[in-house]
Amino acid sequence: MMSVTPLTAAEFGTPSKTDPGFVSAAAIPPLSSLPGAPAKIYLDFNGHFQATPAISTFPPNLASPAFTVDGEATNPSARNDAIRDIWARVAEDYAPFNVNVTTVDPGDFSHASHNLRVVVTGESPTSPDEGGLAMKGSFAVETLENVVYVFTRVRHDSLEETPGSLRELPFIGKVASHEAGHAFGLDEQALWQNGQLVEEFHPGLGTKGPIMGNPRATTRTIWWRGQDKVGQVQDDMAIIASATNGFGFRPDEMGSSFANPQTLTNYDPVFGALTGSGVISTTSDVDVFRFDWSGGFATIRLDIGTLGQRDTANLDPKLELYRQNSDIATISPAPSRTDQLATLVKQASPGSGQISMDIPAGVYFVKVGSQGAYGDVGQYVVNVLDRNGPRIDAASIATVSAGVTSVLVTFNKDIDAATFTTADVTATGANLLSVAATNSPRAFLVTVTPTASTGAWSFTVGPNIKDRYGNLMDQNSDRQLGKTNDVFIFNNLVASELSAGGISTITKKSRLSPRLVDLAFATR
């Protein structure tokens, strides 16, 4: 049975009376876009019984079947994938607001609860081609039920589409946002030309169209500011965030200026990136991220939409990269005046979503914002991709005691300590004892015992040592990682003179710097 059916409350609990696609709420993936928000949009995929009609044309005691992808509860994996897709689209549409889009039943749907139920079900009980139904303002109007409906299947008597077919997931997601919009007090956005009503449901302009219209031919649907079907100007976002609904816009995240940036410290070894995320909730909102760069080629990439799922995205982003000037490099926290920062790239080219360039070592800031047109708001993930191999910047003798010498080896980047072992060191004129990490992820102690009390000894490090992103060494900085010439040579030309107490000051030592090593290989 595909259509919703009026039942008594007692019958709804009887499996033989209800739709065979009914599933337990426990089987639905628990998803939440903003836990702790004062309001919730509950996407109800597991079937619903409505005693008092939520829609004026609906009968009482209405049982709505659970959402399925095949008409029966036989493919939970595909169903849950579809649920995640639909949820992601609604979560993106309502990301600018202080509301949690969730698949977890909050239980209370009284108006005081600030929870809206969106029933995602099968076919419409009243019209073959309806995508969804809601009563305007039902979220705040006490006399209306706080419930709206989304119909995922075309009724068998429909002439519009293939009877009984499942509608496309992007369409289902947008209908859910649309019907929730009605509950929050919105009318449809209409198309007017020269003072005349052309379309009651605005079809969109170019590549974008209004959520509160019918923009099925567009690639991006957003909240809109335009005329409704009676010619009144409707500001969608202002109405949703109004005091009538009571939840407002999403609170701004930390890091909205150069003086108070978010620090990118979330290392993603799979993608080789520093990662951060945020929401641009208004067209004037900006987020600023700070990161330290050890030098080399960088790609700053912006993925938009829910969890970076680009085809859900509403945001048309603006991406900027700044470098902290050397004359203020010692100021902490970072300076608040933008004229104290040298702008390397002002804006990514439209649609590219990334900046790629070679930048020297230093402190950098990524600034994310909106291009500024109405509705250009939403979620994003920013990634600073590091494909540069680590190199050793310095090495010096740290301790000498009873014939044992420890050399402090310092890299230009954080190193995966598990990849730097004694197998990565070859000693000449000395016996290798150990490789040990220090409190710094960039510094390691290589300990040896010289085989003679006087005379030169050395050791070679690399090239199979990796940084935290999995990049092999690139000691000669030619971007050819882990090659045989990507090694560092420490050469102690004159042995240490030990005092009677066992520890002495090094009277004379020398080592090959990374630059000298590079030059040595370059001349071969």
XYZ file of C-alpha atoms in Angstrom:
524
model
C 0.000 0.000 0.000
C 1.599 3.239 -1.117
C -0.895 5.951 -0.178
C -1.633 7.433 3.231
C -4.760 5.984 4.819
C -7.152 7.329 7.491
C -7.079 4.999 10.502
C -8.042 5.104 14.118
C -5.330 5.634 16.698
C -5.681 2.004 17.822
C -5.364 0.691 14.289
C -2.147 2.658 13.664
C -0.331 0.429 16.120
C -1.453 -2.744 14.350
C 1.067 -3.910 11.700
C -1.662 -5.528 9.595
C -3.493 -2.204 9.424
C -0.557 0.078 8.773
C 1.709 0.420 5.786
C 4.243 -2.439 5.484
C 6.947 0.163 4.991
C 6.653 1.378 8.591
C 10.036 1.239 10.318
C 11.207 1.826 13.853
C 12.673 5.235 14.671
C 15.746 3.380 15.937
C 16.491 2.280 12.356
C 16.715 5.866 11.079
C 20.270 7.348 11.037
C 20.496 9.949 13.840
C 21.480 13.223 12.153
C 21.601 16.723 13.619
C 22.825 19.948 12.009
C 23.032 22.171 15.119
C 22.651 20.288 18.412
C 21.560 22.526 21.258
C 19.696 25.002 19.049
C 16.479 26.419 20.578
C 14.319 25.136 17.700
C 14.198 21.884 15.728
C 13.008 20.822 12.292
C 12.324 17.115 12.750
C 12.409 15.188 9.475
C 10.076 12.305 10.258
C 10.910 9.381 7.958
C 9.469 6.547 10.013
C 5.713 7.029 9.631
C 3.296 9.277 11.515
C -0.230 9.166 12.897
C -2.070 12.522 12.960
C -5.341 12.489 14.887
C -6.285 16.143 14.343
C -5.791 17.191 10.694
C -2.691 19.318 10.168
C -3.926 20.297 6.689
C -7.479 21.597 6.304
C -8.269 19.206 3.434
C -6.964 16.114 5.254
C -9.147 13.637 7.125
C -8.689 13.019 10.870
C -6.806 9.966 12.156
C -4.435 9.994 9.198
C -1.664 7.371 9.100
C 1.292 8.280 6.898
C 3.611 5.437 5.889
C 7.336 5.491 6.414
C 9.712 6.761 3.756
C 11.094 3.984 1.536
C 13.054 3.914 -1.688
C 11.356 0.818 -3.108
C 7.867 0.959 -1.649
C 8.686 -1.614 1.011
C 11.037 -1.706 3.993
C 13.394 -4.070 2.147
C 16.394 -1.851 1.396
C 17.456 -0.061 4.599
C 20.931 0.795 3.292
C 19.616 2.638 0.226
C 16.868 4.206 2.343
C 19.363 5.555 4.872
C 21.621 6.913 2.123
C 18.598 8.734 0.710
C 17.689 10.045 4.162
C 21.188 11.473 4.611
C 20.959 13.157 1.210
C 17.585 14.747 1.968
C 18.702 15.807 5.444
C 21.870 17.410 4.027
C 19.821 19.597 1.675
C 17.433 20.812 4.365
C 20.352 21.333 6.770
C 22.047 23.567 4.187
C 18.908 25.637 3.596
C 18.420 26.272 7.324
C 22.134 26.587 8.225
C 21.915 30.400 8.550
C 19.303 30.061 11.313
C 19.492 28.998 14.950
C 17.604 25.774 14.293
C 18.613 22.108 14.389
C 17.569 20.018 11.384
C 17.386 16.529 12.831
C 16.125 12.987 12.266
C 15.926 12.378 16.028
C 12.374 12.677 17.355
C 12.295 15.443 20.020
C 8.960 14.101 21.314
C 7.252 17.423 22.057
C 5.621 19.322 19.190
C 3.643 21.844 21.167
C 4.128 25.408 20.019
C 6.072 26.144 23.192
C 8.597 23.451 22.227
C 9.680 25.301 19.057
C 9.801 21.949 17.261
C 8.350 21.434 13.780
C 7.480 17.980 12.419
C 8.093 17.469 8.686
C 6.443 14.177 7.697
C 8.389 12.672 4.774
C 6.027 10.029 3.451
C 4.646 8.338 0.314
C 1.804 9.729 -1.803
C -0.538 12.632 -1.211
C -4.004 11.626 0.029
C -5.705 14.487 -1.824
C -3.934 15.298 -5.107
C -1.919 13.112 -7.494
C 0.792 15.674 -8.219
C 1.334 17.425 -4.884
C 4.916 17.551 -3.666
C 3.992 18.731 -0.196
C 1.477 20.661 1.902
C 1.647 23.005 4.888
C -0.461 25.619 6.626
C 1.122 29.073 6.587
C 2.422 30.131 10.011
C 1.624 26.821 11.699
C 4.911 26.972 13.652
C 3.735 30.007 15.632
C -0.080 29.955 15.344
C -1.517 28.144 18.350
C -4.682 27.011 16.554
C -2.736 25.131 13.846
C -0.966 21.802 14.131
C 2.809 22.078 14.089
C 3.110 19.530 11.246
C 3.805 19.764 7.488
C 3.946 17.047 4.814
C 6.341 16.072 2.025
C 5.171 13.533 -0.570
C 8.029 11.562 -2.079
C 6.020 9.515 -4.574
C 3.751 10.317 -7.493
C 0.266 8.945 -7.070
C -0.856 6.213 -9.443
C -3.536 8.479 -10.934
C -1.008 11.213 -11.723
C -0.535 12.394 -15.295
C 2.589 14.437 -14.499
C 5.227 11.806 -13.821
C 5.656 8.043 -13.793
C 2.918 6.785 -11.449
C 4.204 5.437 -8.170
C 7.784 6.557 -8.826
C 10.085 8.013 -6.212
C 10.789 11.664 -6.872
C 14.398 12.835 -7.207
C 16.141 13.368 -3.872
C 17.113 17.023 -4.538
C 13.456 17.757 -5.237
C 12.326 16.005 -2.036
C 14.873 17.967 -0.007
C 13.785 21.294 -1.447
C 10.105 20.474 -0.911
C 10.889 19.764 2.754
C 12.572 23.179 3.063
C 9.716 24.811 1.141
C 6.956 23.356 3.310
C 8.861 24.194 6.505
C 9.157 27.725 5.088
C 5.350 27.935 4.917
C 5.164 26.853 8.559
C 7.545 29.710 9.408
C 5.235 32.211 7.707
C 6.352 32.338 4.070
C 4.212 32.515 0.940
C 5.387 31.390 -2.475
C 7.765 33.648 -4.362
C 6.123 34.632 -7.667
C 7.441 35.948 -10.973
C 6.287 39.444 -11.947
C 7.182 41.320 -15.131
C 6.172 44.886 -15.930
C 3.731 44.882 -13.051
C 2.008 41.712 -14.227
C 1.939 38.325 -12.489
C 3.576 35.826 -14.869
C 4.075 32.769 -12.623
C 2.634 32.124 -9.158
C 5.623 29.859 -8.488
C 8.835 31.609 -9.509
C 10.835 29.235 -11.783
C 14.164 30.931 -11.084
C 16.543 33.145 -13.031
C 19.548 31.628 -14.766
C 21.243 29.105 -12.517
C 19.463 30.003 -9.277
C 15.916 30.164 -8.056
C 13.859 30.619 -4.883
C 13.239 27.796 -2.433
C 9.736 29.219 -2.079
C 9.141 29.004 -5.836
C 9.368 26.080 -8.246
C 12.997 26.222 -9.481
C 13.332 22.647 -10.711
C 15.360 23.715 -13.768
C 17.979 25.636 -11.761
C 21.209 24.307 -10.250
C 21.092 26.344 -7.024
C 18.040 27.131 -4.900
C 18.248 29.821 -2.235
C 16.156 32.039 -0.002
C 14.775 34.987 -1.968
C 13.689 38.588 -1.636
C 10.958 39.265 -4.181
C 7.240 39.633 -4.781
C 4.723 37.054 -3.683
C 1.637 36.201 -5.731
C -0.271 39.293 -4.535
C 2.635 41.605 -5.311
C 3.940 42.145 -1.777
C 7.718 42.093 -1.299
C 8.687 39.084 0.818
C 12.093 38.884 2.520
C 12.365 35.136 3.199
C 15.283 35.204 5.622
C 13.966 38.121 7.665
C 10.614 36.365 8.132
C 12.151 33.011 9.113
C 14.438 34.740 11.646
C 11.710 37.041 12.951
C 10.640 37.354 16.576
C 7.396 35.585 15.629
C 9.282 32.315 15.164
C 11.598 33.053 18.058
C 14.900 31.423 17.073
C 16.630 34.021 14.883
C 19.894 33.671 13.020
C 22.626 31.205 13.899
C 25.150 32.647 16.399
C 28.378 33.678 14.718
C 31.330 31.365 15.206
C 34.574 32.456 16.809
C 37.029 33.973 14.383
C 35.357 36.849 12.577
C 38.439 39.116 12.408
C 42.209 39.082 12.072
C 42.434 39.890 15.773
C 40.430 36.833 16.740
C 40.878 34.156 14.068
C 40.151 30.463 14.289
C 43.433 28.563 14.226
C 43.620 25.733 11.716
C 45.023 22.888 13.776
C 42.754 20.048 12.672
C 45.162 17.859 10.713
C 43.562 15.575 8.159
C 46.199 12.993 7.135
C 43.894 11.431 4.533
C 43.666 14.634 2.490
C 46.993 16.081 3.619
C 45.303 19.236 4.836
C 44.618 21.592 7.668
C 40.835 21.786 7.875
C 38.201 24.057 9.335
C 34.520 24.700 8.747
C 31.877 27.307 9.315
C 28.640 28.927 8.226
C 28.175 32.259 6.484
C 24.791 33.207 7.958
C 24.416 36.659 6.390
C 25.962 38.289 3.330
C 28.038 40.548 5.616
C 29.346 37.668 7.734
C 33.037 36.736 7.411
C 35.136 34.005 9.018
C 38.917 34.262 9.435
C 41.314 31.330 9.882
C 45.003 31.494 10.832
C 47.662 28.950 9.910
C 51.443 28.651 10.111
C 53.170 27.694 6.876
C 56.622 26.156 6.602
C 57.030 27.286 3.000
C 56.232 25.731 -0.364
C 53.299 25.261 -2.689
C 49.897 25.618 -1.005
C 46.352 25.001 -2.161
C 43.605 26.686 -0.153
C 40.370 24.978 -1.165
C 36.820 25.854 -0.217
C 34.159 23.126 -0.352
C 30.640 24.454 0.045
C 27.411 22.814 1.165
C 26.591 20.438 4.010
C 29.832 18.674 4.953
C 31.351 19.942 1.714
C 28.653 18.232 -0.415
C 28.794 20.787 -3.222
C 25.480 19.983 -4.922
C 23.626 20.941 -1.728
C 25.277 24.364 -1.556
C 23.538 27.738 -1.297
C 26.683 29.785 -0.643
C 28.383 31.677 -3.453
C 31.681 32.147 -1.619
C 34.447 34.716 -1.543
C 37.882 33.356 -0.640
C 40.854 35.517 0.360
C 44.403 34.800 1.489
C 46.503 37.203 3.542
C 50.066 37.111 4.810
C 51.102 38.691 8.089
C 53.672 41.438 7.474
C 57.193 40.879 8.764
C 57.215 44.147 10.734
C 54.407 42.878 12.960
C 55.388 39.226 13.005
C 56.029 39.296 16.753
C 52.630 40.709 17.703
C 50.367 38.252 19.467
C 47.479 37.877 19.016
C 47.358 38.682 15.317
C 46.769 42.340 14.442
C 43.224 43.569 14.024
C 43.850 46.098 11.262
C 43.676 44.599 7.809
C 45.985 47.274 6.385
C 48.753 45.626 8.404
C 48.427 42.473 6.307
C 49.828 42.010 2.829
C 47.158 40.600 0.528
C 48.589 37.828 -1.642
C 45.343 36.864 -3.367
C 42.290 39.051 -3.005
C 39.682 36.682 -4.344
C 39.519 33.266 -5.931
C 38.323 33.261 -9.528
C 34.533 32.772 -9.715
C 33.517 29.176 -9.334
C 37.019 27.834 -8.799
C 36.765 27.699 -5.006
C 40.523 27.495 -4.482
C 43.786 29.400 -4.447
C 47.009 27.627 -5.456
C 50.410 29.266 -5.226
C 53.931 29.031 -3.856
C 54.189 30.961 -0.591
C 57.160 31.441 1.729
C 57.235 30.382 5.360
C 55.167 32.593 7.625
C 51.810 33.257 9.257
C 48.789 33.378 6.961
C 45.078 34.128 7.191
C 42.233 32.706 5.120
C 39.104 34.850 4.961
C 35.780 33.339 3.867
C 32.691 35.358 3.044
C 29.781 35.782 0.651
C 29.784 37.342 -2.794
C 27.026 39.515 -1.385
C 23.890 38.758 -3.399
C 20.718 37.941 -1.438
C 20.631 34.311 -0.348
C 24.362 33.730 -0.924
C 24.788 32.122 2.499
C 25.497 28.644 3.789
C 28.031 26.106 5.006
C 31.593 25.470 3.901
C 34.739 23.485 4.676
C 38.132 25.154 4.177
C 41.222 23.035 3.513
C 44.842 24.124 3.335
C 46.482 21.295 1.424
C 50.146 20.552 2.065
C 51.929 18.452 -0.558
C 55.426 19.599 0.434
C 57.892 17.081 1.830
C 59.680 17.834 5.109
C 63.320 18.830 5.286
C 65.838 19.102 8.097
C 66.580 22.731 8.885
C 69.128 22.282 11.668
C 71.208 19.689 13.491
C 73.603 20.278 16.358
C 75.233 18.267 19.127
C 73.033 18.466 22.199
C 74.898 16.352 24.766
C 78.159 14.427 25.094
C 78.599 12.023 27.984
C 80.930 9.022 28.495
C 81.525 8.605 24.788
C 77.839 8.889 23.865
C 76.779 11.819 21.672
C 73.197 13.037 21.061
C 72.432 15.253 18.087
C 69.247 17.365 18.004
C 67.757 17.109 14.505
C 65.089 19.721 13.721
C 62.691 19.553 10.754
C 60.796 22.441 9.185
C 57.449 20.640 9.720
C 55.739 18.373 12.217
C 56.854 14.777 11.673
C 54.980 11.505 12.078
C 57.218 10.079 14.813
C 56.307 6.502 13.875
C 58.089 6.961 10.532
C 61.400 8.178 12.000
C 63.273 5.195 13.458
C 66.822 3.890 13.525
C 66.088 2.296 10.141
C 66.128 5.835 8.688
C 69.653 6.630 9.963
C 72.956 5.323 8.600
C 76.029 6.096 10.731
C 79.655 6.154 9.574
C 82.478 6.111 12.142
C 79.918 5.670 14.918
C 77.497 3.105 16.269
C 73.869 4.188 16.132
C 72.079 3.787 19.466
C 68.625 5.347 19.162
C 66.246 7.845 17.641
C 63.953 9.533 20.164
C 61.138 12.061 19.855
C 61.193 15.223 21.987
C 58.416 17.472 23.250
C 58.375 19.132 19.830
C 56.898 17.197 16.885
C 59.661 18.731 14.752
C 62.703 17.811 16.875
C 64.349 14.409 17.449
C 67.477 13.189 19.227
C 69.784 10.893 17.273
C 72.206 9.209 19.693
C 75.454 7.539 18.614
C 78.718 6.218 20.068
C 81.754 7.264 17.989
C 83.974 4.244 17.248
C 87.146 6.237 17.975
C 87.973 8.902 20.513
C 89.223 11.172 17.757
C 88.458 11.534 14.085
C 85.465 12.340 11.943
C 82.122 10.571 12.100
C 78.793 11.221 10.388
C 75.283 9.959 9.849
C 72.732 10.239 7.061
C 69.003 10.763 7.697
C 66.172 9.930 5.293
C 64.553 9.841 2.860
C 61.631 7.640 4.073
C 60.530 9.940 6.907
C 57.035 11.393 6.619
C 55.329 14.507 7.892
C 51.896 14.388 9.548
C 50.216 14.365 6.108
C 52.208 11.401 4.838
C 54.603 13.393 2.617
C 58.094 11.875 2.287
C 61.220 13.990 2.712
C 62.160 16.575 0.095
C 65.514 17.705 1.424
C 66.552 19.345 -1.835
C 63.123 21.048 -2.281
C 62.630 19.883 -5.866
C 59.119 18.528 -5.114
C 60.283 15.027 -5.980
C 59.566 13.399 -2.624
C 61.446 10.488 -1.082
C 64.143 10.253 -3.728
C 67.624 8.890 -2.975
C 69.043 12.413 -2.869
C 66.459 13.617 -0.335
C 68.739 12.839 2.600
C 70.459 14.977 5.212
C 74.103 14.390 6.210
C 75.399 15.341 9.635
C 79.208 15.411 9.631
C 81.170 15.875 12.859
C 84.640 16.688 11.520
C 86.510 16.759 14.837
C 85.514 14.523 17.719
C 84.417 15.957 21.069
C 86.956 16.224 23.862
C 85.553 14.664 26.999
C 86.317 16.111 30.416
C 87.143 13.975 33.391
C 83.599 14.448 34.654
C 82.190 12.894 31.529
C 80.567 16.027 30.077
C 82.355 18.823 28.302
C 81.789 21.733 26.007
C 82.283 20.917 22.361
C 85.576 22.566 21.453
C 85.152 22.301 17.735
C 82.438 20.854 15.550
C 81.113 21.307 12.085
C 78.199 20.059 10.077
C 76.866 20.268 6.580
C 73.871 22.606 6.421
C 70.841 21.672 4.290
C 71.994 24.259 1.765
C 75.488 22.708 1.547
C 73.976 19.263 1.164
C 71.806 20.527 -1.658
C 74.796 22.122 -3.340
C 76.801 18.924 -2.953
C 74.137 16.896 -4.700
C 73.638 19.584 -7.322
C 77.285 19.290 -8.381
C 77.168 15.531 -8.806
